[in-house]
mmCIF file of C-alpha atoms and ligand atoms in Angstrom:
data_model
loop_
_atom_site.group_PDB
_atom_site.id
_atom_site.type_symbol
_atom_site.label_atom_id
_atom_site.label_comp_id
_atom_site.label_asym_id
_atom_site.label_seq_id
_atom_site.Cartn_x
_atom_site.Cartn_y
_atom_site.Cartn_z
ATOM 1 C CA MET A 531 -0.198 -0.124 -0.132
ATOM 2 C CA ALA A 532 3.313 1.844 0.770
ATOM 3 C CA GLN A 533 4.058 1.545 -2.953
ATOM 4 C CA LEU A 534 0.669 2.170 -3.865
ATOM 5 C CA ARG A 535 1.190 5.397 -2.019
ATOM 6 C CA SER A 536 4.382 6.363 -4.156
ATOM 7 C CA ALA A 537 5.223 5.917 -7.235
ATOM 8 C CA ILE A 538 3.233 3.260 -9.861
ATOM 9 C CA SER A 539 6.670 4.566 -11.828
ATOM 10 C CA VAL A 540 9.696 4.407 -11.552
ATOM 11 C CA PRO A 541 12.196 5.016 -14.617
ATOM 12 C CA GLY A 542 16.013 5.886 -12.602
ATOM 13 C CA ARG A 543 17.121 4.009 -10.577
ATOM 14 C CA SER A 544 15.480 5.308 -7.161
ATOM 15 C CA GLY A 545 13.085 4.753 -4.790
ATOM 16 C CA ILE A 546 11.062 1.233 -4.311
ATOM 17 C CA VAL A 547 13.863 -0.642 -7.783
ATOM 18 C CA ALA A 548 17.527 1.401 -6.300
ATOM 19 C CA ASP A 549 16.217 -0.641 -2.127
ATOM 20 C CA LEU A 550 15.798 -3.962 -4.195
ATOM 21 C CA GLU A 551 18.665 -3.298 -6.152
ATOM 22 C CA ASP A 552 20.785 -2.979 -2.985
ATOM 23 C CA ALA A 553 19.070 -5.372 -0.662
ATOM 24 C CA LEU A 554 19.568 -8.124 -3.501
ATOM 25 C CA GLN A 555 23.426 -6.452 -3.788
ATOM 26 C CA ASP A 556 24.010 -6.987 -0.012
ATOM 27 C CA TYR A 557 22.153 -10.306 -0.393
ATOM 28 C CA PHE A 558 24.472 -11.947 -2.933
ATOM 29 C CA GLY A 559 27.276 -9.716 -3.024
ATOM 30 C CA VAL A 560 27.628 -8.992 -5.945
ATOM 31 C CA ARG A 561 28.366 -4.863 -7.358
ATOM 32 C CA HIS A 562 25.763 -4.987 -10.285
ATOM 33 C CA ALA A 563 22.633 -6.049 -9.299
ATOM 34 C CA VAL A 564 19.760 -4.794 -12.271
ATOM 35 C CA ALA A 565 15.906 -5.704 -12.263
ATOM 36 C CA VAL A 566 14.367 -6.480 -15.270
ATOM 37 C CA SER A 567 10.186 -6.984 -16.082
ATOM 38 C CA SER A 568 11.006 -11.071 -15.902
ATOM 39 C CA GLY A 569 13.675 -13.796 -16.966
ATOM 40 C CA THR A 570 12.714 -14.364 -19.920
ATOM 41 C CA ALA A 571 14.089 -11.010 -20.925
ATOM 42 C CA GLN A 572 17.919 -11.966 -19.999
ATOM 43 C CA PRO A 573 19.915 -13.823 -21.844
ATOM 44 C CA ARG A 574 19.342 -16.359 -23.487
ATOM 45 C CA ARG A 575 22.354 -18.508 -23.178
ATOM 46 C CA HIS A 576 22.851 -20.882 -19.793
ATOM 47 C CA VAL A 577 24.476 -22.978 -16.895
ATOM 48 C CA THR A 578 20.865 -23.555 -15.506
ATOM 49 C CA HIS A 579 20.260 -24.287 -11.552
ATOM 50 C CA LEU A 580 17.890 -27.165 -12.825
ATOM 51 C CA TRP A 581 14.808 -27.687 -9.450
ATOM 52 C CA GLY A 582 17.494 -25.671 -7.264
ATOM 53 C CA ARG A 583 20.789 -27.643 -7.665
ATOM 54 C CA PRO A 584 23.650 -25.876 -8.302
ATOM 55 C CA VAL A 585 25.295 -27.472 -11.005
ATOM 56 C CA ALA A 586 29.085 -28.212 -10.643
ATOM 57 C CA MET A 587 30.326 -25.219 -11.637
ATOM 58 C CA LEU A 588 34.348 -25.296 -10.775
ATOM 59 C CA VAL A 589 33.736 -28.428 -13.236
ATOM 60 C CA ILE A 590 31.699 -25.827 -16.004
ATOM 61 C CA LYS A 591 33.752 -22.696 -15.182
ATOM 62 C CA GLY A 592 37.134 -24.654 -16.673
ATOM 63 C CA ILE A 593 35.459 -26.007 -18.867
ATOM 64 C CA ALA A 594 34.507 -22.134 -20.055
ATOM 65 C CA LYS A 595 38.068 -21.046 -19.192
ATOM 66 C CA THR A 596 39.433 -24.074 -21.932
ATOM 67 C CA HIS A 597 37.158 -23.150 -24.823
ATOM 68 C CA ASN A 598 36.993 -19.795 -23.909
ATOM 69 C CA LEU A 599 33.510 -19.331 -23.332
ATOM 70 C CA LEU A 600 31.564 -16.711 -21.629
ATOM 71 C CA LEU A 601 29.523 -18.025 -18.804
ATOM 72 C CA LEU A 602 27.102 -16.856 -17.772
ATOM 73 C CA GLU A 603 24.234 -18.805 -15.068
ATOM 74 C CA ASP A 604 20.183 -18.361 -14.702
ATOM 75 C CA GLY A 605 19.823 -18.906 -11.230
ATOM 76 C CA SER A 606 15.929 -18.438 -11.306
ATOM 77 C CA HIS A 607 15.311 -21.486 -9.908
ATOM 78 C CA ALA A 608 18.031 -21.553 -7.527
ATOM 79 C CA HIS A 609 18.269 -17.838 -5.192
ATOM 80 C CA GLY A 610 20.269 -18.540 -2.563
ATOM 81 C CA ALA A 611 21.806 -22.044 -3.752
ATOM 82 C CA SER A 612 25.639 -22.134 -2.861
ATOM 83 C CA HIS A 613 28.859 -24.381 -4.370
ATOM 84 C CA GLY A 614 31.112 -24.334 -1.526
ATOM 85 C CA GLY A 615 29.902 -21.749 -0.093
ATOM 86 C CA LYS A 616 28.891 -19.086 -2.823
ATOM 87 C CA LYS A 617 25.479 -18.322 -4.849
ATOM 88 C CA VAL A 618 24.803 -19.752 -7.197
ATOM 89 C CA GLY A 619 24.677 -16.433 -10.333
ATOM 90 C CA THR A 620 27.958 -15.358 -9.335
ATOM 91 C CA PHE A 621 30.268 -17.700 -10.807
ATOM 92 C CA GLY A 622 29.943 -16.447 -14.028
ATOM 93 C CA MET A 623 29.981 -12.492 -16.008
ATOM 94 C CA ALA A 624 26.985 -12.810 -15.133
ATOM 95 C CA GLY A 625 23.658 -14.041 -13.526
ATOM 96 C CA ALA A 626 20.051 -13.507 -14.593
ATOM 97 C CA PHE A 627 16.820 -15.210 -12.084
ATOM 98 C CA SER A 628 13.322 -14.968 -12.789
ATOM 99 C CA LEU A 629 11.095 -13.116 -9.716
ATOM 100 C CA ASN A 630 8.472 -15.755 -10.932
ATOM 101 C CA SER A 631 6.102 -17.569 -8.718
ATOM 102 C CA PRO A 632 6.684 -20.092 -7.497
ATOM 103 C CA ASN A 633 10.777 -19.678 -7.593
ATOM 104 C CA PRO A 634 12.263 -19.865 -4.052
ATOM 105 C CA LEU A 635 11.997 -16.063 -4.439
ATOM 106 C CA SER A 636 9.211 -14.172 -6.077
ATOM 107 C CA GLY A 637 7.347 -10.541 -7.167
ATOM 108 C CA GLY A 638 4.485 -12.264 -8.555
ATOM 109 C CA GLU A 639 7.100 -11.679 -11.831
ATOM 110 C CA GLY A 640 9.683 -9.709 -12.739
ATOM 111 C CA GLY A 641 13.464 -10.852 -13.038
ATOM 112 C CA PHE A 642 17.051 -8.982 -12.305
ATOM 113 C CA VAL A 643 20.849 -9.566 -13.176
ATOM 114 C CA LEU A 644 23.632 -9.901 -11.130
ATOM 115 C CA THR A 645 27.074 -9.133 -12.564
ATOM 116 C CA ASP A 646 30.713 -7.722 -11.271
ATOM 117 C CA ASP A 647 31.042 -6.252 -14.480
ATOM 118 C CA ASP A 648 31.002 -2.770 -15.008
ATOM 119 C CA GLU A 649 31.339 -2.909 -18.485
ATOM 120 C CA THR A 650 28.087 -5.417 -18.532
ATOM 121 C CA TYR A 651 25.856 -3.026 -16.594
ATOM 122 C CA ASP A 652 26.679 -0.387 -19.040
ATOM 123 C CA GLN A 653 25.103 -3.314 -21.417
ATOM 124 C CA LEU A 654 22.263 -4.001 -19.655
ATOM 125 C CA LEU A 655 21.630 -0.547 -19.306
ATOM 126 C CA MET A 656 21.412 -0.618 -22.955
ATOM 127 C CA PHE A 657 20.086 -3.638 -23.425
ATOM 128 C CA GLY A 658 16.568 -3.392 -21.220
ATOM 129 C CA HIS A 659 17.026 0.722 -19.637
ATOM 130 C CA TYR A 660 17.152 3.132 -22.059
ATOM 131 C CA ASN A 661 16.853 6.900 -21.727
ATOM 132 C CA LYS A 662 16.089 7.772 -18.101
ATOM 133 C CA ARG A 663 18.495 5.173 -15.703
ATOM 134 C CA ALA A 664 20.518 5.234 -18.807
ATOM 135 C CA ARG A 665 21.190 8.623 -19.397
ATOM 136 C CA SER A 666 21.475 9.185 -15.400
ATOM 137 C CA GLU A 667 24.460 6.897 -14.496
ATOM 138 C CA ILE A 668 26.586 6.350 -18.522
ATOM 139 C CA PRO A 669 28.223 9.126 -18.587
ATOM 140 C CA ALA A 670 27.950 11.489 -21.743
ATOM 141 C CA GLU A 671 31.813 10.975 -22.657
ATOM 142 C CA HIS A 672 32.110 6.868 -22.536
ATOM 143 C CA ARG A 673 31.758 5.447 -25.626
ATOM 144 C CA LEU A 674 28.135 3.970 -25.485
ATOM 145 C CA GLY A 675 27.089 7.363 -24.129
ATOM 146 C CA LYS A 676 25.253 8.398 -27.000
ATOM 147 C CA TYR A 677 23.484 5.760 -27.293
ATOM 148 C CA ALA A 678 21.823 6.615 -23.561
ATOM 149 C CA VAL A 679 18.224 8.053 -25.373
ATOM 150 C CA THR A 680 17.072 4.805 -27.251
ATOM 151 C CA GLY A 681 19.958 2.500 -25.847
ATOM 152 C CA SER A 682 19.158 -1.408 -27.987
ATOM 153 C CA GLY A 683 15.694 -0.381 -28.727
ATOM 154 C CA LEU A 684 14.060 -2.658 -25.361
ATOM 155 C CA LYS A 685 12.093 -1.179 -22.003
ATOM 156 C CA LEU A 686 12.571 -4.203 -19.791
ATOM 157 C CA ARG A 687 11.193 -2.286 -16.453
ATOM 158 C CA ILE A 688 9.936 -4.176 -13.095
ATOM 159 C CA HIS A 689 6.798 -3.204 -11.676
ATOM 160 C CA PRO A 690 7.317 -1.250 -8.833
ATOM 161 C CA LEU A 691 5.157 -3.181 -6.783
ATOM 162 C CA ALA A 692 6.581 -6.659 -8.195
ATOM 163 C CA ALA A 693 9.808 -4.500 -6.903
ATOM 164 C CA ALA A 694 8.564 -4.483 -3.766
ATOM 165 C CA ILE A 695 6.899 -7.702 -2.731
ATOM 166 C CA ALA A 696 9.969 -9.130 -4.174
ATOM 167 C CA HIS A 697 12.048 -7.237 -1.677
ATOM 168 C CA ASP A 698 10.131 -7.988 1.566
ATOM 169 C CA GLN A 699 10.358 -11.670 0.120
ATOM 170 C CA LEU A 700 14.764 -11.157 0.588
ATOM 171 C CA GLY A 701 14.206 -10.579 4.338
ATOM 172 C CA ARG A 702 12.133 -13.854 4.897
ATOM 173 C CA LEU A 703 14.582 -15.626 1.682
ATOM 174 C CA ASP A 704 17.195 -17.706 3.833
ATOM 175 C CA GLY A 705 14.470 -18.508 6.428
ATOM 176 C CA TYR A 706 11.699 -20.366 4.069
ATOM 177 C CA LEU A 707 15.210 -21.955 2.610
ATOM 178 C CA VAL A 708 15.661 -23.369 5.761
ATOM 179 C CA GLY A 709 12.260 -24.949 6.163
ATOM 180 C CA ARG A 710 13.164 -26.244 2.850
ATOM 181 C CA ALA A 711 15.642 -28.012 3.593
ATOM 182 C CA GLU A 712 14.008 -30.035 6.435
ATOM 183 C CA ILE A 713 11.235 -31.292 4.603
ATOM 184 C CA ALA A 714 13.691 -32.227 1.612
ATOM 185 C CA ARG A 715 15.829 -33.750 4.560
ATOM 186 C CA TYR A 716 12.713 -35.407 5.371
ATOM 187 C CA LEU A 717 12.361 -36.541 2.593
ATOM 188 C CA THR A 718 14.793 -38.093 0.683
ATOM 189 C CA GLU A 719 15.337 -40.078 4.126
ATOM 190 C CA GLU A 720 12.399 -41.840 3.583
ATOM 191 C CA PHE A 721 12.635 -41.869 -0.895
ATOM 192 C CA ALA A 722 15.442 -44.106 -0.375
ATOM 193 C CA ARG A 723 14.082 -46.778 1.345
ATOM 194 C CA ILE A 724 11.451 -47.718 -1.490
ATOM 195 C CA PRO A 725 12.416 -49.746 -3.924
ATOM 196 C CA GLY A 726 11.750 -48.419 -7.630
ATOM 197 C CA LEU A 727 13.027 -45.074 -6.422
ATOM 198 C CA GLU A 728 16.302 -43.381 -6.349
ATOM 199 C CA VAL A 729 17.397 -40.061 -4.175
ATOM 200 C CA ILE A 730 20.113 -37.934 -5.432
ATOM 201 C CA PRO A 731 22.531 -37.630 -3.519
ATOM 202 C CA MET A 732 24.003 -34.390 -3.094
ATOM 203 C CA PRO A 733 27.172 -33.317 -2.946
ATOM 204 C CA GLU A 734 29.392 -32.176 -0.451
ATOM 205 C CA GLY A 735 29.564 -28.133 -0.549
ATOM 206 C CA VAL A 736 26.453 -28.514 -2.355
ATOM 207 C CA VAL A 737 23.677 -26.355 -0.777
ATOM 208 C CA PRO A 738 19.911 -26.466 -3.098
ATOM 209 C CA SER A 739 17.320 -23.890 -2.733
ATOM 210 C CA TRP A 740 14.630 -27.306 -3.146
ATOM 211 C CA TYR A 741 12.680 -25.497 -5.880
ATOM 212 C CA GLY A 742 12.215 -28.576 -6.659
ATOM 213 C CA LEU A 743 12.656 -32.501 -5.147
ATOM 214 C CA THR A 744 14.336 -34.672 -8.598
ATOM 215 C CA LEU A 745 14.282 -38.514 -8.132
ATOM 216 C CA THR A 746 15.564 -41.351 -10.000
ATOM 217 C CA TYR A 747 12.726 -43.931 -10.896
ATOM 218 C CA ARG A 748 14.797 -47.167 -11.755
ATOM 219 C CA PRO A 749 11.849 -49.683 -13.468
ATOM 220 C CA GLN A 750 14.174 -52.206 -12.561
ATOM 221 C CA GLU A 751 13.733 -53.324 -9.260
ATOM 222 C CA LEU A 752 10.259 -52.820 -9.657
ATOM 223 C CA GLY A 753 9.381 -55.972 -12.225
ATOM 224 C CA GLY A 754 9.758 -53.067 -15.474
ATOM 225 C CA LEU A 755 7.193 -51.101 -14.493
ATOM 226 C CA SER A 756 7.030 -47.744 -16.599
ATOM 227 C CA VAL A 757 7.014 -44.730 -15.293
ATOM 228 C CA GLU A 758 4.365 -43.317 -16.855
ATOM 229 C CA ARG A 759 2.229 -45.936 -14.380
ATOM 230 C CA PHE A 760 3.912 -45.372 -11.798
ATOM 231 C CA HIS A 761 3.669 -42.457 -12.073
ATOM 232 C CA GLN A 762 -0.230 -42.222 -12.272
ATOM 233 C CA ALA A 763 -0.536 -45.118 -9.725
ATOM 234 C CA LEU A 764 1.334 -41.782 -7.432
ATOM 235 C CA VAL A 765 -1.613 -39.490 -9.231
ATOM 236 C CA ALA A 766 -4.185 -41.290 -8.618
ATOM 237 C CA GLU A 767 -2.922 -41.663 -4.841
ATOM 238 C CA GLY A 768 -4.143 -38.194 -4.237
ATOM 239 C CA ALA A 769 0.316 -37.395 -4.356
ATOM 240 C CA VAL A 770 -0.995 -34.728 -7.108
ATOM 241 C CA GLU A 771 1.695 -32.447 -6.547
ATOM 242 C CA PHE A 772 4.719 -35.794 -8.482
ATOM 243 C CA ASP A 773 5.399 -34.387 -11.925
ATOM 244 C CA ARG A 774 6.963 -36.153 -14.620
ATOM 245 C CA PRO A 775 9.371 -33.244 -16.711
ATOM 246 C CA GLY A 776 8.222 -31.583 -19.490
ATOM 247 C CA SER A 777 9.278 -28.258 -20.589
ATOM 248 C CA THR A 778 11.979 -28.737 -18.980
ATOM 249 C CA CYS A 779 13.705 -31.545 -21.230
ATOM 250 C CA PRO A 780 17.192 -31.686 -23.402
ATOM 251 C CA LEU A 781 16.627 -28.685 -25.518
ATOM 252 C CA SER A 782 17.221 -30.725 -28.242
ATOM 253 C CA GLN A 783 14.240 -32.096 -28.173
ATOM 254 C CA LEU A 784 12.552 -29.053 -28.719
ATOM 255 C CA PRO A 785 11.349 -27.693 -31.807
ATOM 256 C CA LEU A 786 13.068 -23.905 -30.471
ATOM 257 C CA TYR A 787 15.820 -26.560 -31.523
ATOM 258 C CA GLN A 788 14.705 -29.170 -34.085
ATOM 259 C CA SER A 789 13.547 -26.866 -35.891
ATOM 260 C CA PRO A 790 13.989 -23.255 -35.773
ATOM 261 C CA ALA A 791 14.248 -21.731 -39.666
ATOM 262 C CA ILE A 792 10.570 -21.021 -38.995
ATOM 263 C CA LEU A 793 11.127 -18.376 -36.235
ATOM 264 C CA PHE A 794 14.387 -17.279 -36.997
ATOM 265 C CA PRO A 795 15.050 -17.783 -41.162
ATOM 266 C CA GLY A 796 18.145 -16.549 -43.211
ATOM 267 C CA ARG A 797 20.040 -18.214 -39.708
ATOM 268 C CA PRO A 798 23.218 -20.518 -39.688
ATOM 269 C CA HIS A 799 21.844 -22.771 -37.194
ATOM 270 C CA ALA A 800 17.853 -23.123 -38.128
ATOM 271 C CA HIS A 801 19.559 -26.171 -39.722
ATOM 272 C CA ARG A 802 20.283 -27.571 -37.025
ATOM 273 C CA ARG A 803 19.057 -31.084 -36.715
ATOM 274 C CA TYR A 804 18.734 -32.476 -33.512
ATOM 275 C CA ARG A 805 17.134 -35.993 -33.058
ATOM 276 C CA ALA A 806 16.237 -38.814 -30.525
ATOM 277 C CA GLY A 807 19.632 -40.747 -29.416
ATOM 278 C CA ASP A 808 21.695 -37.925 -30.159
ATOM 279 C CA PHE A 809 21.991 -37.314 -26.219
ATOM 280 C CA PRO A 810 21.007 -40.187 -24.675
ATOM 281 C CA VAL A 811 22.592 -40.142 -21.490
ATOM 282 C CA ALA A 812 19.739 -36.307 -20.885
ATOM 283 C CA GLU A 813 17.541 -38.578 -22.505
ATOM 284 C CA HIS A 814 18.063 -41.154 -20.261
ATOM 285 C CA THR A 815 17.588 -39.429 -17.247
ATOM 286 C CA HIS A 816 14.506 -37.211 -17.996
ATOM 287 C CA ALA A 817 12.663 -39.581 -18.939
ATOM 288 C CA HIS A 818 13.418 -41.577 -15.967
ATOM 289 C CA THR A 819 12.615 -38.247 -12.958
ATOM 290 C CA ILE A 820 10.334 -37.485 -11.108
ATOM 291 C CA LYS A 821 9.865 -34.330 -9.484
ATOM 292 C CA LEU A 822 7.935 -33.092 -6.279
ATOM 293 C CA PRO A 823 7.527 -29.434 -5.265
ATOM 294 C CA VAL A 824 8.873 -28.861 -1.733
ATOM 295 C CA TRP A 825 7.360 -26.615 0.953
ATOM 296 C CA HIS A 826 8.312 -24.607 3.737
ATOM 297 C CA ARG A 827 6.748 -24.405 6.915
ATOM 298 C CA GLU A 828 6.511 -26.686 9.819
ATOM 299 C CA GLN A 829 2.212 -27.456 8.674
ATOM 300 C CA ASP A 830 3.366 -28.454 5.388
ATOM 301 C CA ARG A 831 4.560 -31.169 6.998
ATOM 302 C CA PRO A 832 1.574 -33.199 7.456
ATOM 303 C CA PRO A 833 0.822 -33.095 3.180
ATOM 304 C CA ALA A 834 4.981 -35.006 2.503
ATOM 305 C CA GLU A 835 3.898 -37.799 5.282
ATOM 306 C CA GLN A 836 0.671 -38.477 2.724
ATOM 307 C CA TYR A 837 3.292 -38.836 -0.586
ATOM 308 C CA ILE A 838 5.732 -40.530 1.132
ATOM 309 C CA ARG A 839 2.486 -42.826 2.168
ATOM 310 C CA ALA A 840 1.026 -42.697 -1.207
ATOM 311 C CA ALA A 841 4.759 -43.951 -2.078
ATOM 312 C CA ILE A 842 5.726 -46.801 -0.342
ATOM 313 C CA LYS A 843 2.051 -48.013 -1.884
ATOM 314 C CA VAL A 844 2.381 -48.028 -4.481
ATOM 315 C CA SER A 845 5.887 -49.122 -4.700
ATOM 316 C CA ASP A 846 4.750 -52.457 -2.953
ATOM 317 C CA HIS A 847 2.011 -53.104 -5.686
ATOM 318 C CA HIS A 848 4.254 -53.075 -7.959
ATOM 319 C CA LYS A 849 2.851 -56.129 -8.844
ATOM 320 C CA GLU A 850 -0.473 -55.364 -9.882
ATOM 321 C CA LEU A 851 -0.011 -52.243 -11.648
ATOM 322 C CA LEU A 852 2.112 -54.560 -14.696
HETATM 323 C C1 PLP B 1402 15.245 -21.803 -15.513
HETATM 324 C C2 PLP B 1402 14.273 -20.761 -16.138
HETATM 325 N N1 PLP B 1402 14.593 -19.052 -16.369
HETATM 326 C C3 PLP B 1402 13.887 -19.044 -16.159
HETATM 327 C C4 PLP B 1402 12.362 -18.808 -16.734
HETATM 328 C C5 PLP B 1402 11.682 -17.621 -17.369
HETATM 329 O O1 PLP B 1402 11.413 -17.058 -16.305
HETATM 330 P P1 PLP B 1402 10.673 -15.448 -16.153
HETATM 331 O O2 PLP B 1402 8.800 -16.391 -16.254
HETATM 332 O O3 PLP B 1402 10.334 -15.102 -15.206
HETATM 333 O O4 PLP B 1402 10.074 -15.039 -17.810
HETATM 334 C C6 PLP B 1402 12.025 -19.358 -16.058
HETATM 335 C C7 PLP B 1402 11.436 -19.666 -15.946
HETATM 336 O O5 PLP B 1402 10.377 -19.321 -15.067
HETATM 337 C C8 PLP B 1402 13.122 -20.632 -15.902
HETATM 338 O O6 PLP B 1402 12.365 -21.465 -15.327
#
């Protein structure tokens, strides 16, 4: 309500947008945070910390260094997750985050980019914050200064009410993460005992945000029962939040990458074709993953217990489902 009375449009780095960016800079320990209108508004190719589980960043950093690649992270599922004490989104040249719900930190809609690199910061302002903000922050004599009025032609500002919600939520984020870790610990201990399900181990030093808990389905432990049948039975038991990843499939399976020519006419990569079987490990992982959201409140424990009971029942009765 205070935000509604003060401003519902914030064109420069001031008010609630500056408050949110300052708070994000403090929380992540970076020099720059730029709030934007959504996660989709940010860079397109990343290392995504899927389901809030940090990617093996030291390995990825090594690959990027060897091949002289720019490392950009997508931490949209993983606000507050860390690897070796360092928060995800701070390993590469820049880290992009969504503030969409139900991500660990949300403003309803919105996003932000983190960077320690001043040049990248200026480019970000040019990319999505033309005119007032770009003009006030990029000196006229800077090589980008003359573009400040138009930038690249895009305006990707966060809505101030979304910034106000995200700013409030940021103060609660670590508490939410502690609650999620507690429920995730209970769930993983219980799932580890259930034939047909395998818990993915968490390496030393990796602290996930538990956006989702992913399990590997092992049909060989249940007489070859298909993952489709196993999942349907869980849902039939009322455990409706058990889910199989859909859009989060290997990128090679998406029409955008299989036949992009219609969307990007004239682009060289538009003729690239991927086929089923090109990435067997990723495809197998995708086909055998079952996931659950992780909740953070003490009162979320009874539903978690019900979900465990459903999984035990389906596993115990697998012969009847074959
Ligand atoms: C990993 C990841 N990155 C980026 C996005 C896009 O974010 P937004 O929905 O804020 O545009 C999403 C979707 O929520 C996502 O799951």
